[in-house]
Amino acid sequence: MKFLILAAALALSSAAHAGLPVTPAKDQQALLKSNNPLLAQNKKLVYDFTRIVLYGLHLDQAQKFMRDDYIQHNPNVATGLNGFLAYFSKLGGPRPISNQVSGLVSMQAEGDIVTMSFVSQLDDPDHPGTKYTTTWFDMFRVQDGKIAEHWDCDVKPLTK
């Protein structure tokens, strides 16, 4: 009996230390609002870029959203509009454009920066065959009505 109580206590203890699942926002349109019209405009630009170009792969529209001298901080994508296009053209042709951004948790805008956070679902290394959620982010700097710079938390893939 003592073993069962100890096992239950350990199970509850480890669950208490685990993070809660990350969940997407219920109302994405509300995330686009701001009392500052420029911040609302920047949020909408980044939101539409994400829907149309990043997720929809409508690369023919990239220049509408991005500056030619776009700066990229993802270690897997070359900087510049041409570097962006070269990387994303390898992902296939255009996909249907969704009215929403999949997994979007939140958006913030301050000054010329817009940050989006997303649900990221990964394989649980401690429990093979199961998943856990964490947060991914994309951060953009907007200049003159176009995306000028991008950051995210991507890493180089293992090559071995």
mmCIF file of C-alpha atoms in Angstrom:
data_model
loop_
_atom_site.group_PDB
_atom_site.id
_atom_site.type_symbol
_atom_site.label_atom_id
_atom_site.label_comp_id
_atom_site.label_asym_id
_atom_site.label_seq_id
_atom_site.Cartn_x
_atom_site.Cartn_y
_atom_site.Cartn_z
ATOM 1 C CA MET A 1 0.000 0.000 0.000
ATOM 2 C CA LYS A 2 2.842 2.396 0.848
ATOM 3 C CA PHE A 3 4.305 1.720 -2.611
ATOM 4 C CA LEU A 4 1.030 2.717 -4.324
ATOM 5 C CA ILE A 5 0.812 5.932 -2.316
ATOM 6 C CA LEU A 6 4.442 6.780 -3.123
ATOM 7 C CA ALA A 7 3.930 6.007 -6.830
ATOM 8 C CA ALA A 8 0.798 8.184 -6.957
ATOM 9 C CA ALA A 9 2.590 11.020 -5.159
ATOM 10 C CA LEU A 10 5.495 10.857 -7.624
ATOM 11 C CA ALA A 11 3.144 10.825 -10.615
ATOM 12 C CA LEU A 12 1.233 13.824 -9.314
ATOM 13 C CA SER A 13 4.460 15.610 -8.463
ATOM 14 C CA SER A 14 5.874 15.252 -11.976
ATOM 15 C CA ALA A 15 2.561 16.361 -13.519
ATOM 16 C CA ALA A 16 2.547 19.421 -11.270
ATOM 17 C CA HIS A 17 5.934 20.448 -12.663
ATOM 18 C CA ALA A 18 4.914 20.082 -16.307
ATOM 19 C CA GLY A 19 3.825 23.179 -18.179
ATOM 20 C CA LEU A 20 0.238 23.601 -19.212
ATOM 21 C CA PRO A 21 -0.568 22.995 -22.881
ATOM 22 C CA VAL A 22 -0.254 26.017 -25.155
ATOM 23 C CA THR A 23 -3.564 26.843 -26.832
ATOM 24 C CA PRO A 24 -4.349 29.123 -29.784
ATOM 25 C CA ALA A 25 -6.354 32.326 -29.465
ATOM 26 C CA LYS A 26 -10.082 31.928 -29.919
ATOM 27 C CA ASP A 27 -10.536 35.288 -31.721
ATOM 28 C CA GLN A 28 -7.666 36.147 -34.040
ATOM 29 C CA GLN A 29 -9.369 39.273 -35.348
ATOM 30 C CA ALA A 30 -9.296 40.715 -31.829
ATOM 31 C CA LEU A 31 -5.506 40.273 -31.833
ATOM 32 C CA LEU A 32 -5.239 42.653 -34.790
ATOM 33 C CA LYS A 33 -6.811 45.568 -32.921
ATOM 34 C CA SER A 34 -4.906 48.456 -31.377
ATOM 35 C CA ASN A 35 -5.794 51.950 -30.214
ATOM 36 C CA ASN A 36 -2.820 53.101 -32.287
ATOM 37 C CA PRO A 37 -3.692 52.971 -36.014
ATOM 38 C CA LEU A 38 -0.057 52.421 -37.057
ATOM 39 C CA LEU A 39 0.310 49.452 -34.699
ATOM 40 C CA ALA A 40 -2.959 47.972 -36.002
ATOM 41 C CA GLN A 41 -1.706 48.460 -39.573
ATOM 42 C CA ASN A 42 1.610 46.753 -38.749
ATOM 43 C CA LYS A 43 -0.186 43.827 -37.100
ATOM 44 C CA LYS A 44 -2.440 43.400 -40.137
ATOM 45 C CA LEU A 45 0.557 43.516 -42.497
ATOM 46 C CA VAL A 46 2.383 40.781 -40.569
ATOM 47 C CA TYR A 47 -0.800 38.715 -40.135
ATOM 48 C CA ASP A 48 -1.597 38.815 -43.858
ATOM 49 C CA PHE A 49 2.040 38.116 -44.788
ATOM 50 C CA THR A 50 1.949 35.051 -42.537
ATOM 51 C CA ARG A 51 -1.337 33.788 -44.004
ATOM 52 C CA ILE A 52 -0.588 34.515 -47.649
ATOM 53 C CA VAL A 53 3.174 34.190 -48.069
ATOM 54 C CA LEU A 54 4.529 32.056 -45.218
ATOM 55 C CA TYR A 55 1.685 29.557 -44.856
ATOM 56 C CA GLY A 56 0.045 29.951 -48.261
ATOM 57 C CA LEU A 57 3.383 29.992 -50.122
ATOM 58 C CA HIS A 58 2.090 32.614 -52.546
ATOM 59 C CA LEU A 59 5.647 33.774 -53.130
ATOM 60 C CA ASP A 60 4.543 35.920 -56.049
ATOM 61 C CA GLN A 61 3.059 38.257 -53.413
ATOM 62 C CA ALA A 62 6.157 38.420 -51.177
ATOM 63 C CA GLN A 63 7.377 41.732 -52.605
ATOM 64 C CA LYS A 64 4.041 43.317 -51.703
ATOM 65 C CA PHE A 65 4.841 42.606 -48.033
ATOM 66 C CA MET A 66 8.657 42.590 -47.846
ATOM 67 C CA ARG A 67 11.458 45.022 -48.545
ATOM 68 C CA ASP A 68 14.127 43.969 -51.050
ATOM 69 C CA ASP A 69 16.783 44.559 -48.371
ATOM 70 C CA TYR A 70 14.888 42.401 -45.855
ATOM 71 C CA ILE A 71 17.124 41.180 -43.012
ATOM 72 C CA GLN A 72 16.791 37.553 -41.929
ATOM 73 C CA HIS A 73 17.983 36.167 -38.582
ATOM 74 C CA ASN A 74 16.848 32.552 -39.073
ATOM 75 C CA PRO A 75 20.066 30.504 -39.456
ATOM 76 C CA ASN A 76 18.530 28.387 -42.230
ATOM 77 C CA VAL A 77 17.407 31.191 -44.549
ATOM 78 C CA ALA A 78 19.655 33.623 -46.409
ATOM 79 C CA THR A 79 19.046 37.306 -45.792
ATOM 80 C CA GLY A 80 17.363 39.497 -48.412
ATOM 81 C CA LEU A 81 14.142 39.011 -50.333
ATOM 82 C CA ASN A 82 15.949 36.741 -52.803
ATOM 83 C CA GLY A 83 17.254 34.537 -49.966
ATOM 84 C CA PHE A 84 13.749 34.272 -48.553
ATOM 85 C CA LEU A 85 12.310 33.330 -51.950
ATOM 86 C CA ALA A 86 15.050 30.753 -52.613
ATOM 87 C CA TYR A 87 14.368 28.998 -49.301
ATOM 88 C CA PHE A 88 10.569 29.036 -49.442
ATOM 89 C CA SER A 89 10.381 28.045 -53.116
ATOM 90 C CA LYS A 90 11.750 24.628 -52.047
ATOM 91 C CA LEU A 91 8.624 24.025 -49.936
ATOM 92 C CA GLY A 92 6.271 23.514 -52.870
ATOM 93 C CA GLY A 93 3.738 25.543 -54.762
ATOM 94 C CA PRO A 94 0.989 27.789 -53.502
ATOM 95 C CA ARG A 95 -1.514 26.413 -51.007
ATOM 96 C CA PRO A 96 -5.028 27.643 -50.273
ATOM 97 C CA ILE A 97 -4.959 30.866 -48.238
ATOM 98 C CA SER A 98 -6.655 30.461 -44.890
ATOM 99 C CA ASN A 99 -8.667 33.211 -43.205
ATOM 100 C CA GLN A 100 -6.711 32.467 -40.014
ATOM 101 C CA VAL A 101 -3.154 31.699 -38.981
ATOM 102 C CA SER A 102 -2.899 28.165 -37.682
ATOM 103 C CA GLY A 103 -1.889 27.905 -34.021
ATOM 104 C CA LEU A 104 -1.683 31.658 -33.387
ATOM 105 C CA VAL A 105 -1.619 32.321 -29.638
ATOM 106 C CA SER A 106 -1.010 36.077 -29.481
ATOM 107 C CA MET A 107 0.268 39.174 -31.266
ATOM 108 C CA GLN A 108 1.956 42.217 -29.836
ATOM 109 C CA ALA A 109 3.056 45.421 -31.527
ATOM 110 C CA GLU A 110 5.234 48.144 -30.086
ATOM 111 C CA GLY A 111 7.058 50.768 -32.122
ATOM 112 C CA ASP A 112 8.066 49.107 -35.391
ATOM 113 C CA ILE A 113 8.110 45.550 -33.972
ATOM 114 C CA VAL A 114 5.322 42.954 -34.286
ATOM 115 C CA THR A 115 5.637 39.628 -32.490
ATOM 116 C CA MET A 116 3.477 36.581 -33.090
ATOM 117 C CA SER A 117 3.531 33.526 -30.837
ATOM 118 C CA PHE A 118 2.305 30.111 -31.879
ATOM 119 C CA VAL A 119 1.545 26.663 -30.521
ATOM 120 C CA SER A 120 4.418 24.341 -31.337
ATOM 121 C CA GLN A 121 3.765 20.624 -30.930
ATOM 122 C CA LEU A 122 6.793 18.365 -30.546
ATOM 123 C CA ASP A 123 7.571 14.713 -29.873
ATOM 124 C CA ASP A 124 8.070 14.095 -26.161
ATOM 125 C CA PRO A 125 11.544 12.547 -25.755
ATOM 126 C CA ASP A 126 10.591 11.164 -22.335
ATOM 127 C CA HIS A 127 7.410 9.494 -23.612
ATOM 128 C CA PRO A 128 7.888 8.089 -27.135
ATOM 129 C CA GLY A 129 4.745 8.243 -29.231
ATOM 130 C CA THR A 130 3.344 11.243 -27.348
ATOM 131 C CA LYS A 131 3.510 14.978 -27.990
ATOM 132 C CA TYR A 132 3.802 18.100 -25.890
ATOM 133 C CA THR A 133 3.236 21.762 -26.694
ATOM 134 C CA THR A 134 5.514 24.729 -26.327
ATOM 135 C CA THR A 135 5.657 28.175 -27.912
ATOM 136 C CA TRP A 136 7.244 29.303 -31.168
ATOM 137 C CA PHE A 137 7.638 32.961 -32.024
ATOM 138 C CA ASP A 138 8.188 35.101 -35.079
ATOM 139 C CA MET A 139 9.179 38.735 -34.627
ATOM 140 C CA PHE A 140 9.157 41.274 -37.428
ATOM 141 C CA ARG A 141 10.356 44.838 -37.841
ATOM 142 C CA VAL A 142 8.210 46.956 -40.141
ATOM 143 C CA GLN A 143 9.667 49.881 -42.067
ATOM 144 C CA ASP A 144 7.743 52.115 -44.452
ATOM 145 C CA GLY A 145 4.784 49.725 -44.564
ATOM 146 C CA LYS A 146 6.796 46.584 -45.395
ATOM 147 C CA ILE A 147 8.526 43.856 -43.437
ATOM 148 C CA ALA A 148 12.172 44.832 -43.054
ATOM 149 C CA GLU A 149 13.532 42.257 -40.593
ATOM 150 C CA HIS A 150 12.645 38.889 -39.074
ATOM 151 C CA TRP A 151 13.657 36.835 -36.023
ATOM 152 C CA ASP A 152 12.463 33.441 -34.793
ATOM 153 C CA CYS A 153 13.738 30.631 -32.577
ATOM 154 C CA ASP A 154 14.734 28.216 -35.356
ATOM 155 C CA VAL A 155 17.972 26.251 -35.060
ATOM 156 C CA LYS A 156 20.153 24.498 -37.586
ATOM 157 C CA PRO A 157 19.043 20.881 -38.147
ATOM 158 C CA LEU A 158 21.232 18.013 -37.015
ATOM 159 C CA THR A 159 23.220 16.680 -39.945
ATOM 160 C CA LYS A 160 24.319 13.408 -38.354
#
